[in-house]
């Protein structure tokens, strides 16, 4: 991943350049664009602190407004935004950060819509990677696809659940009911203590963990 400068000399240089010309430094150190995908009944606004931190770190960041609560439609919306962002920034690849059900929509994009060739990193936060039993009470198009026995979840986790040369990171809070979910092929899995599920996209610990994951590291539990 190697997109963040390392070493004491680089840190000093970065500080000097950012002090004298912050805008110019941001352009010089620009990383891949990042698309933030909210969860069930969520909004793009929940990612405001993370979006700001990503932009400060040199990543163009976009919080998508999903069309609804159906993962396939959401994945197609992600695909459309990926193409728009790649063209805007002349970027070969983007990274995806999904919260809760948004992590499933992003995985569907990777597995079924050709997203692996256009994605560097996938990071999920509080995503029930094997489903969420209370969702079985919902209609399929209103979040019911998260039911562990649904056709959607069965297909998503069949074969290779983490395809391609994408770096997969799974983050969870110790308060998440699905915190023990795991799937094959995950490069990094970390549990962060005491963060309510709905607060994860804007929580400072999760923001730091996402930045670490995008930089190629594995956040400390």
PDB file of C-alpha atoms in Angstrom:
ATOM      1  CA  UNK A   1       0.000   0.000   0.000  1.00  0.00           C
ATOM      2  CA  UNK A   2       2.867   2.307   0.954  1.00  0.00           C
ATOM      3  CA  UNK A   3       0.956   5.508   0.415  1.00  0.00           C
ATOM      4  CA  UNK A   4       1.804   7.190   3.718  1.00  0.00           C
ATOM      5  CA  UNK A   5       5.275   8.617   4.210  1.00  0.00           C
ATOM      6  CA  UNK A   6       7.349   6.852   6.855  1.00  0.00           C
ATOM      7  CA  UNK A   7      10.464   7.712   8.808  1.00  0.00           C
ATOM      8  CA  UNK A   8      11.484  10.644  10.944  1.00  0.00           C
ATOM      9  CA  UNK A   9      13.014  12.569   8.051  1.00  0.00           C
ATOM     10  CA  UNK A  10       9.844  12.253   6.005  1.00  0.00           C
ATOM     11  CA  UNK A  11       7.737  13.405   8.942  1.00  0.00           C
ATOM     12  CA  UNK A  12       9.884  16.511   9.386  1.00  0.00           C
ATOM     13  CA  UNK A  13       9.725  17.242   5.669  1.00  0.00           C
ATOM     14  CA  UNK A  14       5.959  16.732   5.616  1.00  0.00           C
ATOM     15  CA  UNK A  15       5.513  19.118   8.527  1.00  0.00           C
ATOM     16  CA  UNK A  16       7.633  21.764   6.854  1.00  0.00           C
ATOM     17  CA  UNK A  17       5.828  21.505   3.546  1.00  0.00           C
ATOM     18  CA  UNK A  18       2.375  21.445   5.115  1.00  0.00           C
ATOM     19  CA  UNK A  19       3.218  24.569   7.104  1.00  0.00           C
ATOM     20  CA  UNK A  20       4.448  26.499   4.095  1.00  0.00           C
ATOM     21  CA  UNK A  21       1.996  25.210   1.505  1.00  0.00           C
ATOM     22  CA  UNK A  22      -0.690  22.885   2.812  1.00  0.00           C
ATOM     23  CA  UNK A  23      -2.644  22.698  -0.435  1.00  0.00           C
ATOM     24  CA  UNK A  24       0.425  21.915  -2.516  1.00  0.00           C
ATOM     25  CA  UNK A  25       1.509  19.221  -0.050  1.00  0.00           C
ATOM     26  CA  UNK A  26      -1.931  17.597  -0.185  1.00  0.00           C
ATOM     27  CA  UNK A  27      -1.643  17.343  -3.953  1.00  0.00           C
ATOM     28  CA  UNK A  28       1.873  15.899  -3.808  1.00  0.00           C
ATOM     29  CA  UNK A  29       0.949  13.207  -1.285  1.00  0.00           C
ATOM     30  CA  UNK A  30      -2.429  12.237  -2.746  1.00  0.00           C
ATOM     31  CA  UNK A  31      -3.381   8.635  -2.154  1.00  0.00           C
ATOM     32  CA  UNK A  32      -6.028   6.597  -3.895  1.00  0.00           C
ATOM     33  CA  UNK A  33      -9.619   7.846  -3.651  1.00  0.00           C
ATOM     34  CA  UNK A  34     -11.754   6.270  -0.930  1.00  0.00           C
ATOM     35  CA  UNK A  35     -15.482   5.584  -1.148  1.00  0.00           C
ATOM     36  CA  UNK A  36     -17.374   5.415   2.153  1.00  0.00           C
ATOM     37  CA  UNK A  37     -20.481   3.204   2.179  1.00  0.00           C
ATOM     38  CA  UNK A  38     -23.059   3.671   4.929  1.00  0.00           C
ATOM     39  CA  UNK A  39     -25.133   0.898   6.436  1.00  0.00           C
ATOM     40  CA  UNK A  40     -28.790  -0.009   6.839  1.00  0.00           C
ATOM     41  CA  UNK A  41     -30.908   3.117   7.313  1.00  0.00           C
ATOM     42  CA  UNK A  42     -27.684   5.134   7.466  1.00  0.00           C
ATOM     43  CA  UNK A  43     -26.685   8.388   5.800  1.00  0.00           C
ATOM     44  CA  UNK A  44     -23.494   9.745   4.229  1.00  0.00           C
ATOM     45  CA  UNK A  45     -23.320  12.365   6.995  1.00  0.00           C
ATOM     46  CA  UNK A  46     -22.306   9.706   9.514  1.00  0.00           C
ATOM     47  CA  UNK A  47     -18.903   9.601   7.831  1.00  0.00           C
ATOM     48  CA  UNK A  48     -18.162  13.333   8.166  1.00  0.00           C
ATOM     49  CA  UNK A  49     -15.238  12.990  10.637  1.00  0.00           C
ATOM     50  CA  UNK A  50     -13.722  10.095   8.694  1.00  0.00           C
ATOM     51  CA  UNK A  51     -14.114  11.886   5.382  1.00  0.00           C
ATOM     52  CA  UNK A  52     -12.309  14.929   6.766  1.00  0.00           C
ATOM     53  CA  UNK A  53      -9.483  12.793   8.176  1.00  0.00           C
ATOM     54  CA  UNK A  54      -9.044  10.948   4.897  1.00  0.00           C
ATOM     55  CA  UNK A  55      -8.887  14.170   2.949  1.00  0.00           C
ATOM     56  CA  UNK A  56      -6.334  15.578   5.377  1.00  0.00           C
ATOM     57  CA  UNK A  57      -4.254  12.430   4.834  1.00  0.00           C
ATOM     58  CA  UNK A  58      -4.321  12.991   1.078  1.00  0.00           C
ATOM     59  CA  UNK A  59      -7.161  10.666   0.037  1.00  0.00           C
ATOM     60  CA  UNK A  60      -9.987  12.135  -2.040  1.00  0.00           C
ATOM     61  CA  UNK A  61     -13.008  10.836  -0.112  1.00  0.00           C
ATOM     62  CA  UNK A  62     -16.608  10.310  -1.189  1.00  0.00           C
ATOM     63  CA  UNK A  63     -19.514   9.248   1.039  1.00  0.00           C
ATOM     64  CA  UNK A  64     -22.075   7.600  -1.198  1.00  0.00           C
ATOM     65  CA  UNK A  65     -25.810   8.126  -0.722  1.00  0.00           C
ATOM     66  CA  UNK A  66     -27.162   4.633  -1.372  1.00  0.00           C
ATOM     67  CA  UNK A  67     -30.480   4.209  -3.197  1.00  0.00           C
ATOM     68  CA  UNK A  68     -32.083   1.998  -0.552  1.00  0.00           C
ATOM     69  CA  UNK A  69     -31.720  -1.119   1.578  1.00  0.00           C
ATOM     70  CA  UNK A  70     -31.222  -3.706  -1.185  1.00  0.00           C
ATOM     71  CA  UNK A  71     -27.607  -4.782  -1.570  1.00  0.00           C
ATOM     72  CA  UNK A  72     -27.494  -5.507  -5.285  1.00  0.00           C
ATOM     73  CA  UNK A  73     -28.909  -2.098  -6.176  1.00  0.00           C
ATOM     74  CA  UNK A  74     -26.503  -0.530  -3.700  1.00  0.00           C
ATOM     75  CA  UNK A  75     -23.572  -2.411  -5.233  1.00  0.00           C
ATOM     76  CA  UNK A  76     -24.509  -1.084  -8.665  1.00  0.00           C
ATOM     77  CA  UNK A  77     -24.550   2.430  -7.234  1.00  0.00           C
ATOM     78  CA  UNK A  78     -21.081   1.824  -5.789  1.00  0.00           C
ATOM     79  CA  UNK A  79     -19.895   0.613  -9.205  1.00  0.00           C
ATOM     80  CA  UNK A  80     -21.172   3.785 -10.881  1.00  0.00           C
ATOM     81  CA  UNK A  81     -19.476   6.026  -8.312  1.00  0.00           C
ATOM     82  CA  UNK A  82     -16.215   4.095  -8.607  1.00  0.00           C
ATOM     83  CA  UNK A  83     -16.120   4.811 -12.338  1.00  0.00           C
ATOM     84  CA  UNK A  84     -16.950   8.472 -11.800  1.00  0.00           C
ATOM     85  CA  UNK A  85     -14.260   8.862  -9.143  1.00  0.00           C
ATOM     86  CA  UNK A  86     -11.630   7.038 -11.182  1.00  0.00           C
ATOM     87  CA  UNK A  87     -12.257   9.313 -14.139  1.00  0.00           C
ATOM     88  CA  UNK A  88     -12.279  12.451 -12.002  1.00  0.00           C
ATOM     89  CA  UNK A  89      -8.925  11.667 -10.398  1.00  0.00           C
ATOM     90  CA  UNK A  90      -7.290   9.638 -13.151  1.00  0.00           C
ATOM     91  CA  UNK A  91      -6.988   6.847 -10.608  1.00  0.00           C
ATOM     92  CA  UNK A  92      -6.444   3.224 -11.522  1.00  0.00           C
ATOM     93  CA  UNK A  93      -7.948   1.985  -8.264  1.00  0.00           C
ATOM     94  CA  UNK A  94      -9.986   3.137  -5.264  1.00  0.00           C
ATOM     95  CA  UNK A  95     -10.453   1.799  -1.752  1.00  0.00           C
ATOM     96  CA  UNK A  96     -13.799   0.951  -0.171  1.00  0.00           C
ATOM     97  CA  UNK A  97     -14.820   1.449   3.461  1.00  0.00           C
ATOM     98  CA  UNK A  98     -18.199   0.021   4.432  1.00  0.00           C
ATOM     99  CA  UNK A  99     -20.131   0.275   7.675  1.00  0.00           C
ATOM    100  CA  UNK A 100     -22.522  -2.472   8.746  1.00  0.00           C
ATOM    101  CA  UNK A 101     -24.649  -3.570   5.764  1.00  0.00           C
ATOM    102  CA  UNK A 102     -22.592  -1.255   3.570  1.00  0.00           C
ATOM    103  CA  UNK A 103     -19.732  -3.716   3.921  1.00  0.00           C
ATOM    104  CA  UNK A 104     -21.918  -6.397   2.310  1.00  0.00           C
ATOM    105  CA  UNK A 105     -22.911  -4.133  -0.593  1.00  0.00           C
ATOM    106  CA  UNK A 106     -19.234  -3.365  -1.170  1.00  0.00           C
ATOM    107  CA  UNK A 107     -18.326  -7.052  -1.093  1.00  0.00           C
ATOM    108  CA  UNK A 108     -21.025  -7.808  -3.656  1.00  0.00           C
ATOM    109  CA  UNK A 109     -19.512  -5.141  -5.907  1.00  0.00           C
ATOM    110  CA  UNK A 110     -16.116  -6.805  -5.557  1.00  0.00           C
ATOM    111  CA  UNK A 111     -17.324 -10.364  -6.049  1.00  0.00           C
ATOM    112  CA  UNK A 112     -20.061 -10.009  -8.661  1.00  0.00           C
ATOM    113  CA  UNK A 113     -19.565  -6.699 -10.488  1.00  0.00           C
ATOM    114  CA  UNK A 114     -15.888  -6.836 -11.398  1.00  0.00           C
ATOM    115  CA  UNK A 115     -14.757  -4.513  -8.634  1.00  0.00           C
ATOM    116  CA  UNK A 116     -11.618  -6.423  -7.667  1.00  0.00           C
ATOM    117  CA  UNK A 117      -9.616  -5.019 -10.594  1.00  0.00           C
ATOM    118  CA  UNK A 118     -10.479  -1.461  -9.542  1.00  0.00           C
ATOM    119  CA  UNK A 119     -10.019  -1.727  -5.767  1.00  0.00           C
ATOM    120  CA  UNK A 120      -6.874  -1.617  -3.622  1.00  0.00           C
ATOM    121  CA  UNK A 121      -8.354  -2.102  -0.155  1.00  0.00           C
ATOM    122  CA  UNK A 122     -11.649  -3.141   1.379  1.00  0.00           C
ATOM    123  CA  UNK A 123     -12.314  -2.190   5.001  1.00  0.00           C
ATOM    124  CA  UNK A 124     -15.503  -3.112   6.840  1.00  0.00           C
ATOM    125  CA  UNK A 125     -16.689  -1.787  10.200  1.00  0.00           C
ATOM    126  CA  UNK A 126     -19.255  -3.696  12.231  1.00  0.00           C
ATOM    127  CA  UNK A 127     -20.341  -5.741   9.216  1.00  0.00           C
ATOM    128  CA  UNK A 128     -22.063  -9.057   9.826  1.00  0.00           C
ATOM    129  CA  UNK A 129     -19.934 -10.879   7.268  1.00  0.00           C
ATOM    130  CA  UNK A 130     -21.973 -14.033   7.796  1.00  0.00           C
ATOM    131  CA  UNK A 131     -25.261 -12.241   8.243  1.00  0.00           C
ATOM    132  CA  UNK A 132     -27.383 -10.923  11.067  1.00  0.00           C
ATOM    133  CA  UNK A 133     -30.211 -13.073  12.438  1.00  0.00           C
ATOM    134  CA  UNK A 134     -32.627 -10.250  13.411  1.00  0.00           C
ATOM    135  CA  UNK A 135     -32.627  -9.217   9.735  1.00  0.00           C
ATOM    136  CA  UNK A 136     -34.539 -12.408   8.930  1.00  0.00           C
ATOM    137  CA  UNK A 137     -37.661 -10.557  10.119  1.00  0.00           C
ATOM    138  CA  UNK A 138     -37.285  -7.927   7.377  1.00  0.00           C
ATOM    139  CA  UNK A 139     -38.386  -8.085   3.733  1.00  0.00           C
ATOM    140  CA  UNK A 140     -35.491  -8.899   1.426  1.00  0.00           C
ATOM    141  CA  UNK A 141     -35.484  -5.455  -0.192  1.00  0.00           C
ATOM    142  CA  UNK A 142     -35.553  -3.713   3.200  1.00  0.00           C
ATOM    143  CA  UNK A 143     -32.503  -5.323   4.770  1.00  0.00           C
ATOM    144  CA  UNK A 144     -33.675  -8.935   4.878  1.00  0.00           C
ATOM    145  CA  UNK A 145     -30.789  -9.958   2.628  1.00  0.00           C
ATOM    146  CA  UNK A 146     -28.617  -9.795   5.763  1.00  0.00           C
ATOM    147  CA  UNK A 147     -30.392 -12.905   7.088  1.00  0.00           C
ATOM    148  CA  UNK A 148     -27.673 -15.585   7.324  1.00  0.00           C
ATOM    149  CA  UNK A 149     -29.777 -18.090   5.368  1.00  0.00           C
ATOM    150  CA  UNK A 150     -30.780 -15.692   2.580  1.00  0.00           C
ATOM    151  CA  UNK A 151     -29.862 -16.387  -1.036  1.00  0.00           C
ATOM    152  CA  UNK A 152     -27.819 -13.205  -1.044  1.00  0.00           C
ATOM    153  CA  UNK A 153     -25.639 -14.198   1.938  1.00  0.00           C
ATOM    154  CA  UNK A 154     -25.292 -17.772   0.679  1.00  0.00           C
ATOM    155  CA  UNK A 155     -24.000 -16.566  -2.687  1.00  0.00           C
ATOM    156  CA  UNK A 156     -21.794 -13.875  -1.176  1.00  0.00           C
ATOM    157  CA  UNK A 157     -19.986 -16.401   1.038  1.00  0.00           C
ATOM    158  CA  UNK A 158     -19.841 -19.258  -1.459  1.00  0.00           C
ATOM    159  CA  UNK A 159     -16.592 -20.107  -3.180  1.00  0.00           C
ATOM    160  CA  UNK A 160     -14.006 -17.413  -2.493  1.00  0.00           C
ATOM    161  CA  UNK A 161     -15.597 -14.746  -0.250  1.00  0.00           C
ATOM    162  CA  UNK A 162     -12.609 -12.391  -0.649  1.00  0.00           C
ATOM    163  CA  UNK A 163     -11.640 -12.572  -4.316  1.00  0.00           C
ATOM    164  CA  UNK A 164      -8.914 -10.764  -6.201  1.00  0.00           C
ATOM    165  CA  UNK A 165      -5.768  -8.945  -5.151  1.00  0.00           C
ATOM    166  CA  UNK A 166      -7.707  -6.695  -2.776  1.00  0.00           C
ATOM    167  CA  UNK A 167      -6.479  -6.263   0.801  1.00  0.00           C
ATOM    168  CA  UNK A 168      -9.420  -7.160   3.057  1.00  0.00           C
ATOM    169  CA  UNK A 169      -9.619  -5.716   6.591  1.00  0.00           C
ATOM    170  CA  UNK A 170     -12.469  -6.471   9.006  1.00  0.00           C
ATOM    171  CA  UNK A 171     -12.976  -4.101  11.947  1.00  0.00           C
ATOM    172  CA  UNK A 172     -15.537  -4.538  14.718  1.00  0.00           C
ATOM    173  CA  UNK A 173     -16.428  -3.080  18.077  1.00  0.00           C
ATOM    174  CA  UNK A 174     -16.497  -5.214  21.190  1.00  0.00           C
ATOM    175  CA  UNK A 175     -20.169  -4.189  21.374  1.00  0.00           C
ATOM    176  CA  UNK A 176     -21.047  -5.570  17.922  1.00  0.00           C
ATOM    177  CA  UNK A 177     -23.199  -8.680  18.013  1.00  0.00           C
ATOM    178  CA  UNK A 178     -21.392  -9.924  14.890  1.00  0.00           C
ATOM    179  CA  UNK A 179     -17.891  -9.113  16.178  1.00  0.00           C
ATOM    180  CA  UNK A 180     -16.761 -12.761  15.913  1.00  0.00           C
ATOM    181  CA  UNK A 181     -17.737 -13.104  12.252  1.00  0.00           C
ATOM    182  CA  UNK A 182     -14.870 -14.160  10.042  1.00  0.00           C
ATOM    183  CA  UNK A 183     -14.413 -15.092   6.402  1.00  0.00           C
ATOM    184  CA  UNK A 184     -11.500 -16.678   4.581  1.00  0.00           C
ATOM    185  CA  UNK A 185      -8.955 -14.399   2.955  1.00  0.00           C
ATOM    186  CA  UNK A 186      -9.078 -11.482   5.394  1.00  0.00           C
ATOM    187  CA  UNK A 187      -5.634  -9.892   5.738  1.00  0.00           C
ATOM    188  CA  UNK A 188      -6.406  -8.200   9.036  1.00  0.00           C
ATOM    189  CA  UNK A 189      -9.114  -8.498  11.672  1.00  0.00           C
ATOM    190  CA  UNK A 190      -9.246  -6.156  14.671  1.00  0.00           C
ATOM    191  CA  UNK A 191     -11.716  -5.560  17.495  1.00  0.00           C
ATOM    192  CA  UNK A 192     -11.933  -2.081  19.030  1.00  0.00           C
ATOM    193  CA  UNK A 193     -13.333  -1.724  22.553  1.00  0.00           C
ATOM    194  CA  UNK A 194     -16.571  -0.095  23.606  1.00  0.00           C
ATOM    195  CA  UNK A 195     -17.838   1.756  20.540  1.00  0.00           C
ATOM    196  CA  UNK A 196     -21.626   1.660  19.933  1.00  0.00           C
ATOM    197  CA  UNK A 197     -22.390   0.246  16.503  1.00  0.00           C
ATOM    198  CA  UNK A 198     -24.067   3.371  15.105  1.00  0.00           C
ATOM    199  CA  UNK A 199     -21.140   5.569  16.172  1.00  0.00           C
ATOM    200  CA  UNK A 200     -18.419   3.600  14.379  1.00  0.00           C
ATOM    201  CA  UNK A 201     -18.225   5.721  11.177  1.00  0.00           C
ATOM    202  CA  UNK A 202     -17.493   8.881  13.177  1.00  0.00           C
ATOM    203  CA  UNK A 203     -15.544   7.419  16.087  1.00  0.00           C
ATOM    204  CA  UNK A 204     -11.912   8.528  16.405  1.00  0.00           C
ATOM    205  CA  UNK A 205     -10.619   5.012  17.111  1.00  0.00           C
ATOM    206  CA  UNK A 206     -12.320   3.657  13.985  1.00  0.00           C
ATOM    207  CA  UNK A 207     -11.079   6.603  11.933  1.00  0.00           C
ATOM    208  CA  UNK A 208      -7.510   5.857  13.027  1.00  0.00           C
ATOM    209  CA  UNK A 209      -7.981   2.141  12.343  1.00  0.00           C
ATOM    210  CA  UNK A 210      -9.237   2.819   8.824  1.00  0.00           C
ATOM    211  CA  UNK A 211      -6.271   5.106   8.093  1.00  0.00           C
ATOM    212  CA  UNK A 212      -3.926   2.383   9.335  1.00  0.00           C
ATOM    213  CA  UNK A 213      -5.613  -0.249   7.173  1.00  0.00           C
ATOM    214  CA  UNK A 214      -5.503   1.949   4.072  1.00  0.00           C
ATOM    215  CA  UNK A 215      -1.802   2.484   4.734  1.00  0.00           C
ATOM    216  CA  UNK A 216      -1.227  -1.263   4.593  1.00  0.00           C
ATOM    217  CA  UNK A 217      -1.065  -1.885   8.333  1.00  0.00           C
ATOM    218  CA  UNK A 218      -3.237  -3.848  10.713  1.00  0.00           C
ATOM    219  CA  UNK A 219      -4.804  -1.798  13.536  1.00  0.00           C
ATOM    220  CA  UNK A 220      -3.964  -2.928  17.038  1.00  0.00           C
ATOM    221  CA  UNK A 221      -6.882  -4.493  18.872  1.00  0.00           C
TER     222      UNK A 221
END
